Structure formats: C-alpha cells, structure tokens
XYZ file of C-alpha atoms in Angstrom:
564
model
C 37.526 -10.993 8.105
C 38.375 -7.130 7.599
C 35.959 -4.550 8.087
C 35.850 -3.938 4.342
C 35.436 -7.571 3.442
C 32.501 -7.616 6.446
C 30.503 -4.776 4.526
C 30.827 -6.476 1.245
C 29.544 -9.612 2.681
C 26.494 -7.953 4.438
C 25.877 -5.578 1.066
C 26.038 -8.700 -1.166
C 23.592 -10.826 0.970
C 21.141 -8.003 1.222
C 21.148 -7.904 -2.639
C 20.869 -11.480 -3.213
C 18.156 -12.396 -0.563
C 16.128 -9.482 -1.749
C 16.374 -10.474 -5.211
C 15.486 -13.922 -4.416
C 12.447 -13.012 -2.316
C 11.007 -10.664 -4.833
C 11.648 -12.153 -8.257
C 8.258 -13.649 -8.573
C 7.037 -10.058 -8.920
C 8.595 -10.129 -12.407
C 5.723 -12.346 -13.683
C 2.867 -10.491 -12.016
C 0.098 -8.523 -14.334
C -1.071 -5.026 -13.902
C -3.643 -5.353 -11.335
C -6.172 -2.891 -9.401
C -4.213 0.380 -9.029
C -1.618 -0.718 -11.416
C -4.383 -0.632 -14.276
C -5.796 3.206 -14.245
C -2.138 4.101 -13.004
C 0.130 2.242 -15.379
C -1.941 0.337 -18.009
C -4.146 3.155 -18.766
C -2.182 6.250 -18.485
C -1.408 8.136 -21.487
C 2.056 8.741 -22.370
C 2.940 12.339 -23.270
C 3.117 12.942 -27.049
C 4.903 16.538 -27.123
C 7.333 18.749 -25.154
C 4.425 20.483 -23.609
C 2.568 17.419 -22.417
C 5.874 16.264 -21.052
C 6.119 19.320 -18.999
C 2.597 19.354 -17.854
C 2.544 15.581 -16.851
C 4.264 16.009 -13.509
C 1.314 18.502 -12.356
C -1.355 15.941 -13.121
C -3.186 14.559 -10.081
C -2.047 11.058 -8.859
C -6.014 9.795 -9.266
C -8.401 11.398 -11.890
C -10.218 14.396 -10.231
C -13.369 12.388 -10.462
C -12.139 9.983 -7.603
C -11.951 12.724 -4.944
C -8.556 11.473 -3.635
C -6.503 14.882 -3.443
C -3.307 12.920 -3.985
C -0.251 14.394 -5.772
C 2.766 12.171 -6.587
C 4.749 13.478 -9.465
C 7.790 11.579 -9.173
C 6.407 8.058 -8.844
C 4.119 9.135 -12.019
C 6.985 10.500 -14.111
C 9.035 7.237 -13.578
C 5.926 5.341 -14.721
C 5.573 7.770 -17.997
C 9.087 7.328 -18.889
C 9.027 3.577 -18.620
C 6.017 3.378 -20.835
C 7.605 5.540 -23.239
C 10.735 3.478 -23.286
C 9.163 -0.326 -23.120
C 5.470 0.020 -23.305
C 5.103 -3.964 -24.351
C 7.503 -5.137 -21.082
C 5.537 -4.965 -18.001
C 8.251 -7.260 -16.270
C 10.470 -4.063 -16.387
C 8.037 -2.060 -14.509
C 8.511 -4.421 -11.526
C 12.138 -5.105 -12.033
C 12.536 -1.194 -11.252
C 10.492 -1.677 -8.155
C 12.893 -4.553 -6.845
C 15.717 -2.535 -7.475
C 14.512 0.372 -5.398
C 13.437 -2.013 -2.520
C 16.980 -3.278 -2.651
C 18.193 0.295 -2.585
C 16.134 1.072 0.458
C 17.627 -1.941 2.031
C 21.074 -1.283 1.552
C 20.957 2.484 2.645
C 18.995 1.086 5.735
C 21.953 -1.192 6.675
C 24.485 1.873 5.892
C 22.609 4.157 8.103
C 22.462 1.525 10.785
C 26.098 1.403 11.142
C 26.103 5.324 11.159
C 23.858 5.182 13.938
C 26.195 2.651 15.807
C 24.650 -0.572 15.601
C 27.248 -3.356 15.367
C 27.931 -5.015 11.940
C 25.777 -7.973 12.777
C 23.005 -5.788 13.936
C 22.910 -3.596 10.967
C 23.307 -6.364 8.655
C 20.348 -8.224 10.039
C 18.226 -5.320 9.966
C 18.894 -4.880 6.390
C 18.303 -8.497 5.579
C 14.961 -8.566 7.733
C 13.903 -5.252 5.961
C 14.775 -6.602 2.236
C 12.735 -9.760 2.535
C 9.999 -9.375 5.110
C 6.590 -10.250 3.578
C 4.854 -7.020 4.715
C 6.681 -5.452 1.987
C 5.144 -7.468 -0.656
C 2.563 -5.319 -1.619
C 4.669 -2.154 -2.072
C 7.274 -4.247 -4.400
C 4.567 -6.427 -6.333
C 2.489 -3.400 -7.567
C 4.259 -0.926 -9.640
C 2.274 2.266 -7.764
C 4.074 0.947 -4.578
C 7.125 2.609 -5.587
C 5.757 5.695 -4.192
C 6.744 4.269 -1.022
C 10.147 2.983 -1.866
C 11.070 6.351 -3.629
C 9.919 8.196 -0.331
C 11.823 5.778 1.755
C 14.903 5.900 -0.326
C 15.090 9.923 -0.010
C 14.289 10.001 3.787
C 17.238 7.593 4.457
C 19.641 9.510 2.115
C 18.793 12.450 3.957
C 19.433 10.887 7.372
C 22.493 9.284 5.954
C 23.872 12.714 5.227
C 22.998 14.129 8.480
C 24.992 11.375 10.282
C 28.017 12.476 8.335
C 27.677 16.363 8.365
C 25.114 17.372 10.870
C 24.571 21.126 10.761
C 27.508 21.906 8.355
C 26.917 23.916 5.065
C 25.856 21.053 3.008
C 22.866 20.414 5.382
C 20.907 23.481 3.939
C 20.708 21.889 0.463
C 20.991 18.112 1.044
C 18.125 18.243 3.582
C 15.569 20.302 1.610
C 16.537 18.196 -1.398
C 15.803 14.925 0.346
C 12.506 16.218 1.890
C 11.548 17.637 -1.622
C 12.130 14.252 -3.474
C 10.455 12.180 -0.499
C 7.415 14.618 -0.609
C 7.187 14.315 -4.283
C 6.976 10.634 -3.816
C 4.548 10.148 -1.071
C 2.845 12.830 1.081
C 3.698 10.808 4.543
C 7.222 12.224 4.143
C 5.828 15.443 5.705
C 7.093 13.610 9.068
C 10.759 13.892 8.091
C 11.591 16.898 10.235
C 10.224 15.308 13.069
C 12.599 12.094 12.519
C 15.214 14.460 11.739
C 14.687 16.276 15.113
C 14.891 13.029 16.848
C 17.983 12.364 15.059
C 19.425 15.493 16.021
C 18.650 14.921 19.800
C 20.077 11.393 19.437
C 23.157 12.459 17.651
C 23.732 16.255 18.629
C 27.230 16.305 16.955
C 25.946 14.660 13.513
C 27.880 11.414 14.204
C 27.367 8.551 16.308
C 28.035 8.651 19.807
C 28.999 5.716 22.326
C 26.320 4.511 24.606
C 25.856 6.807 27.662
C 27.881 9.610 26.362
C 25.234 12.342 26.726
C 21.882 12.825 28.588
C 18.746 13.700 26.869
C 19.058 17.656 26.231
C 16.848 20.046 23.946
C 20.320 22.040 23.745
C 21.175 20.985 20.054
C 17.600 22.417 18.995
C 18.419 26.034 20.359
C 20.958 26.786 17.992
C 20.007 29.305 15.375
C 21.486 27.136 12.588
C 18.938 24.373 13.367
C 15.976 26.808 13.338
C 17.484 28.132 9.713
C 17.533 24.624 8.522
C 13.757 23.931 9.944
C 12.517 27.037 8.176
C 14.009 25.621 4.742
C 12.154 22.402 5.316
C 9.009 24.021 6.432
C 9.324 26.010 3.112
C 9.446 22.666 1.213
C 6.529 21.512 2.831
C 4.564 24.642 2.107
C 5.620 24.768 -1.609
C 4.239 20.936 -1.905
C 1.179 21.512 0.121
C 0.326 24.837 -2.114
C 1.060 22.675 -5.459
C -0.988 19.742 -4.080
C -3.713 22.012 -3.528
C -3.509 23.752 -7.125
C -3.298 20.552 -8.727
C -6.040 18.669 -6.944
C -8.194 21.330 -5.546
C -7.817 20.085 -1.826
C -5.097 18.855 0.749
C -7.122 15.925 2.563
C -9.592 13.486 0.780
C -12.858 14.582 2.152
C -14.615 12.426 4.547
C -17.825 12.463 2.229
C -15.810 10.848 -0.631
C -14.294 7.965 1.458
C -16.541 4.807 0.709
C -17.845 2.768 3.696
C -16.131 -0.397 2.429
C -12.842 1.387 1.946
C -12.519 3.150 5.481
C -15.310 2.179 8.136
C -13.710 4.584 10.478
C -13.986 7.415 8.225
C -17.505 8.369 9.475
C -16.638 7.938 12.995
C -15.522 10.447 15.692
C -11.946 10.853 17.255
C -12.888 8.374 20.403
C -14.995 5.846 18.404
C -12.186 5.229 15.771
C -9.336 5.215 18.165
C -9.658 1.397 19.478
C -9.954 0.393 15.512
C -6.499 2.225 14.962
C -4.970 0.909 17.967
C -6.151 -2.687 17.066
C -4.677 -2.267 13.354
C -1.465 -0.997 15.053
C -1.020 -4.153 17.572
C -2.056 -6.333 14.452
C 0.717 -5.152 12.359
C 3.328 -5.224 15.275
C 2.352 -8.881 15.523
C 2.825 -9.554 11.900
C 6.217 -8.053 11.979
C 7.303 -10.911 14.200
C 5.113 -13.684 12.675
C 3.770 -12.893 9.233
C 1.031 -15.599 9.093
C -1.953 -13.335 8.649
C -1.019 -11.083 5.903
C -3.918 -10.292 3.605
C -4.124 -8.062 0.186
C -7.279 -6.281 1.520
C -8.361 -5.414 4.896
C -11.362 -3.375 3.980
C -14.986 -3.566 5.736
C -15.788 -7.003 7.584
C -12.109 -8.159 7.314
C -11.301 -7.589 11.155
C -13.903 -6.796 14.043
C -12.770 -3.093 13.853
C -16.381 -1.949 14.776
C -16.380 -3.869 18.406
C -14.508 -0.563 19.749
C -12.880 -1.532 22.923
C -14.584 -4.992 22.733
C -11.845 -6.023 20.470
C -8.631 -7.230 22.309
C -6.169 -6.088 19.826
C -7.491 -2.536 20.583
C -6.167 -2.985 24.278
C -2.935 -4.495 22.852
C -2.245 -1.687 20.744
C -2.889 0.837 23.589
C -0.770 -0.983 26.084
C 2.011 -1.306 23.329
C 2.041 2.213 22.784
C 1.915 3.063 26.535
C 4.888 0.701 27.167
C 6.664 2.014 24.121
C 6.412 5.548 25.383
C 7.756 4.827 28.739
C 10.690 2.694 27.440
C 11.493 5.637 25.166
C 11.449 8.172 28.131
C 13.838 6.057 29.945
C 16.291 5.214 27.330
C 16.332 9.006 26.306
C 17.319 9.937 29.807
C 19.820 7.451 30.224
C 21.547 8.796 27.037
C 20.729 5.974 24.843
C 19.380 6.153 21.125
C 16.984 3.256 20.946
C 14.199 5.768 21.166
C 14.999 7.175 17.618
C 13.890 4.005 16.245
C 10.596 4.359 18.322
C 10.096 7.670 16.926
C 10.909 6.612 13.416
C 8.092 4.366 13.653
C 5.431 6.033 15.569
C 5.582 9.377 13.524
C 4.768 7.988 9.996
C 2.505 5.209 11.482
C 0.306 8.261 13.092
C -0.333 9.628 9.548
C -1.839 6.482 8.505
C -3.524 5.360 11.669
C -6.740 7.326 11.115
C -6.122 8.776 14.392
C -5.204 12.332 13.924
C -7.292 12.363 10.699
C -9.068 9.871 8.561
C -7.549 8.623 5.205
C -9.047 6.933 2.332
C -8.279 3.280 3.652
C -8.715 1.533 6.900
C -5.327 -0.442 6.734
C -3.088 -1.478 4.040
C 0.449 -3.113 4.112
C 2.073 -0.707 1.581
C 1.308 1.980 4.175
C 3.762 0.269 6.762
C 6.786 0.569 4.356
C 7.955 3.528 6.084
C 7.001 2.684 9.651
C 8.706 -0.353 9.265
C 12.145 0.973 8.957
C 12.445 1.742 12.727
C 11.204 -1.714 13.476
C 13.619 -3.755 11.322
C 16.354 -1.651 12.851
C 15.154 -2.589 16.486
C 14.837 -6.265 15.293
C 18.292 -6.521 14.064
C 19.332 -4.712 17.380
C 17.707 -7.234 19.476
C 18.531 -10.342 17.307
C 22.282 -9.563 16.983
C 23.517 -10.684 20.605
C 22.435 -14.335 19.424
C 25.067 -14.412 16.738
C 27.951 -13.563 19.195
C 30.815 -16.064 19.157
C 31.876 -17.791 22.297
C 35.642 -17.345 23.432
C 36.890 -20.419 21.891
C 35.592 -19.569 18.567
C 32.452 -21.513 18.377
C 28.943 -20.399 17.630
C 26.284 -20.119 20.169
C 23.509 -22.589 19.433
C 21.041 -19.552 19.687
C 22.715 -18.233 16.500
C 20.210 -20.593 14.614
C 17.307 -18.574 15.804
C 17.852 -15.639 13.782
C 18.740 -17.884 10.743
C 15.842 -19.731 10.863
C 13.546 -16.907 11.304
C 15.029 -15.199 8.187
C 14.321 -18.382 6.215
C 10.497 -18.334 7.514
C 10.150 -14.824 6.371
C 11.738 -15.542 3.065
C 9.372 -18.656 2.632
C 6.515 -16.379 3.694
C 7.451 -13.768 1.232
C 7.644 -16.300 -1.905
C 4.372 -17.818 -0.696
C 2.581 -14.530 -0.361
C 3.555 -13.625 -3.894
C 0.917 -15.605 -5.295
C -1.635 -13.107 -3.981
C -0.269 -10.455 -5.976
C 0.226 -12.355 -9.408
C -2.978 -11.343 -10.906
C -6.610 -10.325 -9.614
C -7.717 -13.789 -9.212
C -5.275 -14.869 -6.753
C -5.646 -11.575 -5.030
C -9.264 -12.010 -4.588
C -8.824 -15.700 -3.674
C -6.344 -15.015 -1.126
C -8.393 -11.970 0.535
C -11.275 -14.481 0.785
C -9.492 -17.137 2.401
C -7.905 -15.174 4.641
C -11.178 -13.052 5.501
C -13.990 -15.194 4.220
C -16.341 -12.107 5.444
C -14.512 -9.529 3.667
C -16.993 -7.649 1.305
C -14.637 -6.361 -1.274
C -12.915 -9.756 -1.535
C -16.173 -11.666 -2.328
C -17.239 -8.969 -4.736
C -13.975 -9.172 -6.666
C -13.791 -12.726 -6.384
C -17.432 -13.113 -8.009
C -16.107 -10.725 -10.767
C -12.991 -13.079 -11.525
C -14.932 -16.253 -11.274
C -17.213 -14.595 -14.057
C -14.464 -13.901 -16.000
C -13.284 -17.738 -16.183
C -16.770 -18.858 -16.417
C -17.519 -20.228 -12.813
C -20.605 -18.644 -12.634
C -22.377 -20.825 -9.754
C -18.972 -20.309 -7.629
C -19.387 -16.644 -8.421
C -22.870 -16.423 -7.385
C -22.128 -18.068 -4.058
C -19.479 -15.480 -3.298
C -21.598 -12.535 -4.641
C -24.589 -13.610 -2.572
C -22.294 -13.726 0.586
C -21.188 -10.152 -0.303
C -24.668 -8.713 -0.395
C -25.570 -10.796 2.884
C -22.728 -8.909 4.568
C -23.138 -5.501 3.259
C -26.423 -5.021 1.607
C -25.659 -1.329 0.634
C -22.997 -2.059 -1.802
C -24.322 -1.550 -5.373
C -21.367 -3.697 -6.822
C -22.232 -6.660 -4.869
C -25.709 -6.651 -6.337
C -24.443 -6.156 -9.813
C -22.163 -9.250 -9.688
C -24.771 -11.228 -7.914
C -27.138 -10.199 -11.084
C -24.255 -10.931 -13.593
C -23.628 -14.546 -12.084
C -27.243 -15.311 -11.625
C -27.843 -14.301 -15.260
C -25.462 -16.912 -16.675
C -26.967 -19.503 -14.469
C -30.331 -19.096 -15.922
C -31.711 -17.396 -12.723
C -33.122 -14.388 -14.513
C -35.443 -13.283 -12.037
C -32.851 -13.094 -9.405
C -30.682 -11.129 -11.791
C -33.337 -8.648 -12.497
C -33.858 -8.227 -8.792
C -30.143 -7.784 -8.259
C -29.834 -5.381 -11.067
C -32.755 -3.271 -9.635
C -31.265 -3.199 -6.101
C -27.948 -2.249 -7.603
C -29.251 0.687 -9.619
C -31.721 1.873 -6.561
C -28.311 2.082 -4.615
C -26.075 3.829 -7.087
C -27.954 5.016 -9.990
C -24.472 6.353 -11.517
C -23.404 2.612 -11.830
C -24.430 2.813 -15.521
C -22.990 -0.495 -16.483
C -25.771 -2.141 -14.845
C -27.842 -1.092 -17.846
C -25.274 -2.794 -20.224
C -25.555 -6.226 -18.244
C -29.215 -5.718 -18.048
C -29.450 -5.579 -21.861
C -27.507 -8.926 -22.175
C -30.277 -10.334 -19.707
C -33.110 -9.168 -21.720
C -31.587 -11.099 -24.770
C -31.070 -14.021 -22.967
C -34.959 -14.162 -21.752
C -35.606 -13.763 -25.666
C -36.632 -9.924 -25.215
C -34.565 -8.427 -28.160
C -36.550 -4.909 -28.177
C -36.201 -4.657 -24.410
C -32.463 -5.693 -24.885
C -32.058 -2.671 -27.251
C -33.878 -0.338 -25.274
C -31.806 -1.024 -22.366
C -28.678 -0.846 -24.155
C -29.294 2.465 -25.600
C -30.108 3.805 -21.829
C -26.421 2.440 -21.234
C -24.935 4.051 -24.451
C -26.827 7.617 -23.536
C -24.613 7.831 -20.332
C -21.549 8.104 -22.215
C -19.813 5.384 -20.240
C -19.211 3.288 -23.154
C -15.585 3.834 -24.845
C -16.997 3.125 -28.233
C -20.795 3.238 -28.612
C -21.201 2.636 -32.178
C -19.134 -0.376 -32.179
C -20.847 -1.740 -29.075
C -24.172 -1.061 -30.594
C -23.299 -2.894 -33.699
C -21.973 -5.974 -31.974
C -24.807 -6.279 -29.810
C -27.120 -6.201 -32.774
C -25.200 -9.057 -34.161
C -25.719 -10.847 -31.022
C -29.316 -10.407 -31.302
C -29.185 -11.611 -34.848
C -27.372 -14.648 -33.859
C -23.906 -13.770 -35.262
C -22.406 -12.561 -32.121
C -20.510 -15.786 -31.201
C -19.929 -16.593 -27.613
C -22.134 -14.499 -25.260
C -20.176 -12.402 -22.549
C -20.135 -9.169 -21.488
C -17.418 -6.463 -20.711
C -16.508 -6.547 -17.175
C -14.240 -3.545 -17.427
C -12.528 -2.636 -14.478
C -15.485 -2.677 -11.842
C -13.017 -4.483 -9.509
C -12.828 -2.402 -6.217
C-alpha cells in the first residue's frame, strides 16, 4: 500500500469509527447546561443585536461565572436562527467538530514524526474514547472541540513553517480562535514553546538528532512571536473583564456541592486534585468508571492523603517529570506529549487556583490529546509485521482495546440521552452523590414515581443537610405521597437554608391546596408571585384559582429548571 493510500485508509477509518461511536448524540435532548445555553437563549432580531451578541457573557451575570466564550455562543445562535426546531443538527455539528479534531491530531502526529500506524492509532483512540462523550453529547461541549481544533491547527502550521513570516499571523490567529472558544487555551504559548524545543527547525527530526537546548528560544524572532501571543491573551482578558466584570470566578460564588475543594487552602486541596488526576489517567486506559457528575460525595476527595489515589497521582507526576527530563536530555520528543497534557491539566486541576467544578470529563478534552498520542506511540510496535509477512498475535491487543473503547462509548451514551438517564447513571456509579440524588428525585417526580423520588431525596439530605434543593425535592415527593407534615417541614428547612429559593413557595401553595386550605394556598402563591420569579404571574394565578375550584385537571407543579 502506497503512502497516499495509507493516509486515505487512516483518515477514512477515523471518520467512520468516530461517526459510529457518536451517532447516538443525534437523539439527545437539551439537558442541563444546554437548556440555558441553547434552548432558552434568545436569537438576535436585528443587526445591532447580532453585533452585540459576541459581547455577552457565556453565563448570565447572576451566576457569577465570569466566563466569556463568544465563538461557541455565536455558532449556537446561528444554528438557532437557521433551524430552531431541529435539535439533531446541533449535535451533528458537535460530531463533525470532534471528527475534525481527530483528523488534525492524526495529521499532526505524522508531522511530529510518529509512524503511520502510531499516528493512526492515536487518531482512532481520540476519535472513540468514552471520556469524550460529554463534550460531544452536550452542545455546550463544542467550546472544548473548537479550542482544540484551533490549537492543533496552530501546531500543525508550526511544524510546516516554524518561525517563517506566516507564523506571525497564523499563530496569533490560532490562539485568538482558541481563546474565543475556551479560556484554557491560554496554555498554548507553553505548548508552542515545548514544540519549539522539540522541533527547533520547525520540522520533524530523527530520534537523537539533537539534545535538549534552550538555544531556539533565544532568537529575537521567537520573542517577537511571544509578544504577539501575549497581546492576544491580554486583549482577551481585557474583553473578558469588560464583559463579565471579572477574570476568575470568586471562591465565594462556587457552591460547595460543585467544588468542595474551593474553600480549602493549597495544601488541603492538593491531594484531592492529584487523586482526580490519577483517577482520570486510569479511566484513559480502562474507562469503566465514567460518570456524568463528580460533585460532592462522589469520590473521597476529602480524605486528603488518606485517599490512595492522591498518592498515585503524586507518584505519577514525579515519574512523568523524571522520564521527561531524561527523554529531553537524550534528544527525544516524547516529553512534548507530557507537556501538552500537563499544561492544560494544571488549569483545571484546582491546584494553581480553584475553578467552578471539582472534576468533569469535558475538561479533559485538551489534556487527552497528548495522552492519546502517547497511547498510539506505545501500541504501534504491537502491529509490526514479521519478516514473512504474517502479523504478530499481539496485533489483536490494540484492535480488541479499540473495540472495548467503542462499546464503552456507545453504552455510556445512554447517560446523556436525557436528564433522567443522566441522573440514574450518576447514582448508579456514585450512590452517595448529593447532586445525583437530588436531580433523580426531581426527574422521578416528573414521571410520577414519588415513592422512589422520596427515597433518593431523603438520601440526599442525609448526605448533605445544608443543601436547600435536596430539602425542596424531599418536600415535593413527600407531598404527593400524602406525607403532608413531612413536606411542610422540608419546605421550611429549604427556605431557612436558602431564602432566595422562591419556588418553594409555589410548591407550598399546592401543598396547602392538597391539605384542603384554599386561603393558605392563595396566600402562599401570592408570596411566590411577588418575588418576580414567575414568567407569567397572571396566567399562573388564574390556573391556580381554577385548580382550587376543581377545574384545573391533573394536579402537578412546574418543576422548571431546578436541576443542578
């Protein structure tokens, strides 16, 4: 098989297996973050509104997230304007973006000097790995794929031209697109510096051709390029501060259930961060413990150095650093893969600073690029031919592993089909997950399985008594099972913990109706309507009065988007 035919084979294989792995996303509903970011976002109606749209924060100001991602936002708005009634196409774009990242990773691997088999395996692993289900199966996950696509394109251009004239517009452009997609792209100059040391001439070198040297970074042209990249970063940070009012999410705005490490000092949160690092490395090899949610009470992050995985993460980093130093000194380029993995991981690790979540698989999209390249490199020798043209029996190992990844990917897709599947998967993986139990209690209410919902809500408040939403859904499910006193006590506790959780008054109004207290029901409803949280107060008041008069049909309450 010629080189061109070989390339076509690997490119086609990557496209086909990625399509097979992720086609279930086409059936997804808009879940969790997709609801406010896609389903409920308003499409601009005038040219002025379209021009202003890129300068809107990723999350509404009252969320305190301080995130600005104009490129993903604009792609979502354009799609909503073109096909508002076809959710399938949003996920189709996500799949195409992921396929594009997989293809350019394969092409870059060849430019870095990996063999055709190693590069092809790296592309296939990345294309179908189950850890990428979350960023592909959620529309908002395209922030990860767009950033990765821009970063890989910039590196691919670098391997072709190095510090030639085109670099002075190609590299700032790649960084600008990546930063406009996801703020983690700020690590790109670090990765580019590593690529410069590994490929000082801007092209692949044979193994052992050079030893580690800082000479390439002493060229004036290099520092001119770094100045341009620094200007891009500064411009983005300025724009983010202007749009959102800040650069980093304040620790006080990070809920305990989202990131319990946020309130801890550096040395207290270090073991938890290292534990999650090791956990994810293991999942890259054997993805049998993936979960849609890792928030509070999922893994024993709070055990400090008593968590064995914390030691595993620390030892893995030390071993990796030692191997990188040795590889760089001997003139290798494998350490570049480690640098491309560790640099973006540090930003999401909660080590340097805290972020809005303790752990999420979508955040590993960028770090996994280097890991997949390394895995392809390590598996390639198993596929070598023997002199007589026969394959080694060991060639079946990477093939079987790829099949395992594909099956795991297709199986895991069920966790992202809808919010009920998301909640069930989380609780099955982590029975003590507070958020998983709260969300499941809500979803079970929606399908009128109140007894089961009450059981999960009760477990949630046992795990985390300070969580107001747990008490709220305990009250709702208790109300519909006839446990009125328990429901009232739960609503009282929810409002004590979070007085701003105004919808509790709405639910409490229905409780009063079920108890045969119409005047108390209307009084509680008016308290809720006075908060301004109701989208249509007059309509809700009229419907409730009809319900009290016995003309309201089936009793239910609007659950809204109280999921976490």
